[in-house]
Amino acid sequence: MFKVQVKEILDKVKSDGRKLLFEDEVKRLLAINGVAVTPCEVAHNEDQAVQLAEKFGYPAVLKIHSIAYTHKSDCGGVKLNLPDGNSVRAAFREIRAAVADQEPEISVTVQPMASAGTEVIIGVTTDNHFGKVIMFGLGGVFAEIFEDVTFRLIPITRKDAFDMLGSVKGNILLEGYRGNPPADRETLVDVLLKVSKLIEKNAEIKELDLNPVVVYENGLLVLDGRGTLL
């Protein structure tokens, strides 16, 4: 059943003539494979955006949904912490206005605002020499400035996954820091293993970028993601 659902998502991407997997498609792939994600659906107009925000609960998040804007924040395509329907409508108009010259009928994804936690990133790439590789690191400045990330060949074992957590310099943040509770390392390891398994079974997925993944004292949530096919 799960295999069929994954195939349907990937077949839809290919039938659209795309290589890029949208955020909602990546989250569906993850959810099918038992990874916790924020619910995420596409709205094509203001009314749909408000209906979805009320379905998921406020505060809401709107993000641009387009193959042309993969770095959503750079074009003003992300609106966070929207408290009610009026703010959702205003955010929808602002996102459309920001890209009106290129895509006047742009859609958005709607999802609930998640609580803060320890941000990490999980990625997959396809190396010409080594094949499929999984990456793990702390999020935010740790990844962007310090490049504090680690890599392993897919498939990984449970020991590999624990080793990945311990091999980044920011590991101390996962263990609890200045009164913050420790992150749920067991669940994080489970997610690394599930992502590895997903790629092992679906070699046509070239890349995955799950960023951020927020880890709590109990559990985690993937807040954003994108991917590409070979």
Coordinates of C-alpha atoms in Angstrom, one line a residue:
M1 CA 0.0 0.0 0.0
F2 CA 2.7 2.5 1.0
K3 CA 4.7 1.6 -2.1
V4 CA 1.7 2.3 -4.3
Q5 CA 1.1 5.7 -2.6
V6 CA 4.8 6.7 -3.1
K7 CA 4.6 5.7 -6.7
E8 CA 1.5 7.8 -7.3
I9 CA 3.2 10.9 -5.9
L10 CA 6.4 10.4 -8.0
D11 CA 4.4 9.5 -11.1
K12 CA 2.4 12.7 -10.7
V13 CA 5.6 14.8 -10.6
K14 CA 6.9 13.1 -13.8
S15 CA 3.5 13.4 -15.6
D16 CA 3.7 17.1 -14.9
G17 CA 7.0 17.3 -16.6
R18 CA 8.8 18.3 -13.4
K19 CA 11.9 17.2 -11.6
L20 CA 11.1 19.3 -8.6
L21 CA 9.0 17.8 -5.7
F22 CA 7.0 20.5 -4.0
E23 CA 6.9 20.8 -0.2
D24 CA 3.5 19.2 0.1
E25 CA 4.6 16.3 -2.0
V26 CA 7.8 15.7 0.0
K27 CA 5.7 15.9 3.2
R28 CA 3.3 13.3 1.9
L29 CA 6.2 11.0 1.0
L30 CA 7.6 11.4 4.5
A31 CA 4.2 10.9 6.2
I32 CA 3.6 7.7 4.3
N33 CA 6.9 6.5 5.6
G34 CA 6.0 7.3 9.2
V35 CA 7.8 10.7 9.6
A36 CA 6.0 13.4 11.4
V37 CA 5.4 16.6 9.4
T38 CA 3.3 19.7 9.7
P39 CA 0.1 19.3 7.7
C40 CA 0.4 21.1 4.4
E41 CA -2.1 21.7 1.6
V42 CA -2.2 23.9 -1.5
A43 CA -4.6 26.9 -1.7
H44 CA -5.3 28.6 -5.1
N45 CA -7.2 31.6 -3.7
E46 CA -7.9 33.6 -0.5
D47 CA -11.0 31.7 0.5
Q48 CA -9.2 28.3 0.2
A49 CA -6.3 29.7 2.2
V50 CA -8.6 30.7 5.0
Q51 CA -10.5 27.4 4.9
L52 CA -7.3 25.5 5.3
A53 CA -6.0 27.8 8.1
E54 CA -9.2 27.2 10.0
K55 CA -9.0 23.4 9.4
F56 CA -5.4 23.3 10.7
G57 CA -5.8 25.9 13.4
Y58 CA -4.2 29.3 14.0
P59 CA -1.6 30.7 14.0
A60 CA -1.1 29.8 10.3
V61 CA 1.8 29.8 7.9
L62 CA 1.6 30.6 4.2
K63 CA 4.4 29.8 1.7
I64 CA 4.6 30.4 -2.0
H65 CA 4.0 27.2 -4.1
S66 CA 5.9 27.5 -7.3
I67 CA 8.6 25.7 -9.3
A68 CA 10.2 29.1 -10.0
Y69 CA 10.7 30.1 -6.3
T70 CA 12.4 27.2 -4.4
H71 CA 14.0 29.6 -2.0
K72 CA 10.7 30.9 -0.7
S73 CA 11.9 33.5 1.8
D74 CA 14.0 35.3 -0.8
C75 CA 11.0 36.5 -2.8
G76 CA 8.8 37.4 0.2
G77 CA 7.0 34.1 -0.2
V78 CA 6.8 33.1 3.5
K79 CA 4.4 34.5 6.0
L80 CA 4.5 33.2 9.6
N81 CA 2.4 33.4 12.7
L82 CA -0.8 34.6 11.1
P83 CA -3.4 34.8 13.9
D84 CA -6.8 34.9 12.0
G85 CA -8.6 34.9 8.6
N86 CA -8.0 38.6 7.9
S87 CA -4.2 38.2 8.3
V88 CA -4.3 35.1 6.1
R89 CA -6.1 37.0 3.3
A90 CA -3.6 39.9 3.6
A91 CA -0.6 37.5 3.5
F92 CA -2.0 35.7 0.4
R93 CA -2.3 39.1 -1.4
E94 CA 1.2 40.1 -0.3
I95 CA 2.7 36.9 -1.7
R96 CA 0.9 37.3 -5.0
A97 CA 1.9 40.9 -5.2
A98 CA 5.6 40.0 -4.6
V99 CA 5.7 37.8 -7.7
A100 CA 2.9 39.3 -9.8
D101 CA 5.3 40.2 -12.6
Q102 CA 6.3 36.6 -13.1
E103 CA 3.4 34.5 -11.8
P104 CA 0.2 36.5 -11.2
E105 CA -1.9 33.5 -10.3
I106 CA 0.6 31.9 -7.9
S107 CA -0.7 29.4 -5.3
V108 CA 0.4 29.0 -1.7
T109 CA 0.7 26.2 0.8
V110 CA -1.1 26.6 4.2
Q111 CA 0.1 24.9 7.4
P112 CA 0.0 25.5 11.1
M113 CA 2.7 27.3 13.0
A114 CA 4.9 24.9 14.9
S115 CA 6.4 25.4 18.3
A116 CA 10.1 26.2 18.7
G117 CA 12.6 23.5 19.3
T118 CA 16.1 22.5 18.3
E119 CA 16.4 22.9 14.5
V120 CA 18.3 20.4 12.4
I121 CA 18.6 19.6 8.7
I122 CA 18.5 16.3 6.9
G123 CA 19.4 16.0 3.3
V124 CA 20.0 13.5 0.6
T125 CA 22.1 13.9 -2.5
T126 CA 23.3 11.7 -5.3
D127 CA 27.1 11.7 -5.8
N128 CA 28.5 10.7 -9.2
H129 CA 31.1 8.5 -7.5
F130 CA 29.6 7.3 -4.3
G131 CA 25.9 7.2 -5.1
K132 CA 23.2 8.1 -2.6
V133 CA 24.4 10.0 0.5
I134 CA 22.5 11.2 3.5
M135 CA 23.5 14.4 5.4
F136 CA 22.7 15.6 8.9
G137 CA 23.5 18.8 10.7
L138 CA 22.3 21.4 13.1
G139 CA 20.1 24.0 11.5
G140 CA 20.4 27.8 11.2
V141 CA 23.9 29.4 11.4
F142 CA 25.4 26.0 12.2
A143 CA 24.7 24.8 8.7
E144 CA 24.8 28.1 6.8
I145 CA 28.0 29.6 8.3
F146 CA 29.9 26.8 10.0
E147 CA 28.9 24.0 7.6
D148 CA 28.6 21.7 10.6
V149 CA 27.2 18.7 8.8
T150 CA 28.1 15.1 8.4
F151 CA 27.5 12.5 5.6
R152 CA 27.1 8.8 5.3
L153 CA 26.4 6.4 2.4
I154 CA 22.9 5.1 2.1
P155 CA 21.8 2.7 3.4
I156 CA 22.7 3.5 7.0
T157 CA 22.4 1.4 10.1
R158 CA 21.1 2.5 13.5
K159 CA 24.7 2.8 14.7
D160 CA 25.5 5.0 11.7
A161 CA 22.6 7.3 12.6
F162 CA 23.7 7.7 16.2
D163 CA 27.3 8.3 15.0
M164 CA 26.0 11.1 12.7
L165 CA 24.4 12.9 15.7
G166 CA 27.6 12.6 17.7
S167 CA 29.9 13.7 15.0
V168 CA 28.6 17.3 14.5
K169 CA 30.1 20.1 16.6
G170 CA 26.7 21.3 17.6
N171 CA 25.8 18.0 19.2
I172 CA 25.8 19.7 22.6
L173 CA 22.6 21.4 21.7
L174 CA 20.9 18.0 21.2
E175 CA 22.0 17.0 24.7
G176 CA 20.3 20.0 26.3
Y177 CA 21.9 23.4 26.9
R178 CA 21.4 26.2 29.4
G179 CA 18.2 24.8 30.8
N180 CA 16.8 23.6 27.5
P181 CA 15.7 20.0 27.6
P182 CA 17.6 17.4 25.5
A183 CA 16.3 16.6 22.1
D184 CA 14.6 13.3 21.3
R185 CA 17.6 11.6 19.8
E186 CA 15.9 8.2 19.5
T187 CA 13.2 9.7 17.2
L188 CA 15.8 11.7 15.3
V189 CA 17.7 8.4 14.6
D190 CA 14.4 6.7 13.5
V191 CA 13.8 9.5 11.0
L192 CA 17.3 9.3 9.6
L193 CA 16.7 5.5 9.1
K194 CA 13.3 6.1 7.5
V195 CA 14.7 8.7 5.1
S196 CA 17.6 6.3 4.2
K197 CA 15.0 3.5 3.6
L198 CA 12.8 5.8 1.5
I199 CA 15.8 6.6 -0.8
E200 CA 17.0 3.0 -0.9
K201 CA 13.6 1.9 -2.2
N202 CA 13.1 4.8 -4.6
A203 CA 16.4 5.4 -6.4
E204 CA 14.8 7.9 -8.8
I205 CA 14.8 10.5 -6.0
K206 CA 18.0 12.4 -6.6
E207 CA 17.9 14.9 -3.7
L208 CA 15.9 15.7 -0.6
D209 CA 16.3 18.8 1.6
L210 CA 14.4 18.7 4.9
N211 CA 15.0 22.1 6.5
P212 CA 14.2 22.8 9.1
V213 CA 13.3 19.7 11.1
V214 CA 12.4 20.8 14.7
V215 CA 13.3 18.3 17.4
Y216 CA 11.5 18.4 20.7
E217 CA 12.0 16.7 24.0
N218 CA 9.5 14.2 22.7
G219 CA 9.2 13.8 19.0
L220 CA 10.0 16.0 16.0
L221 CA 8.3 17.7 13.1
V222 CA 9.6 18.3 9.5
L223 CA 8.5 21.9 8.8
D224 CA 9.8 22.3 5.3
G225 CA 11.2 20.2 2.5
R226 CA 11.9 19.9 -1.2
G227 CA 13.3 17.3 -3.5
T228 CA 14.3 16.5 -7.0
L229 CA 14.1 13.4 -9.2
L230 CA 16.8 12.1 -11.5

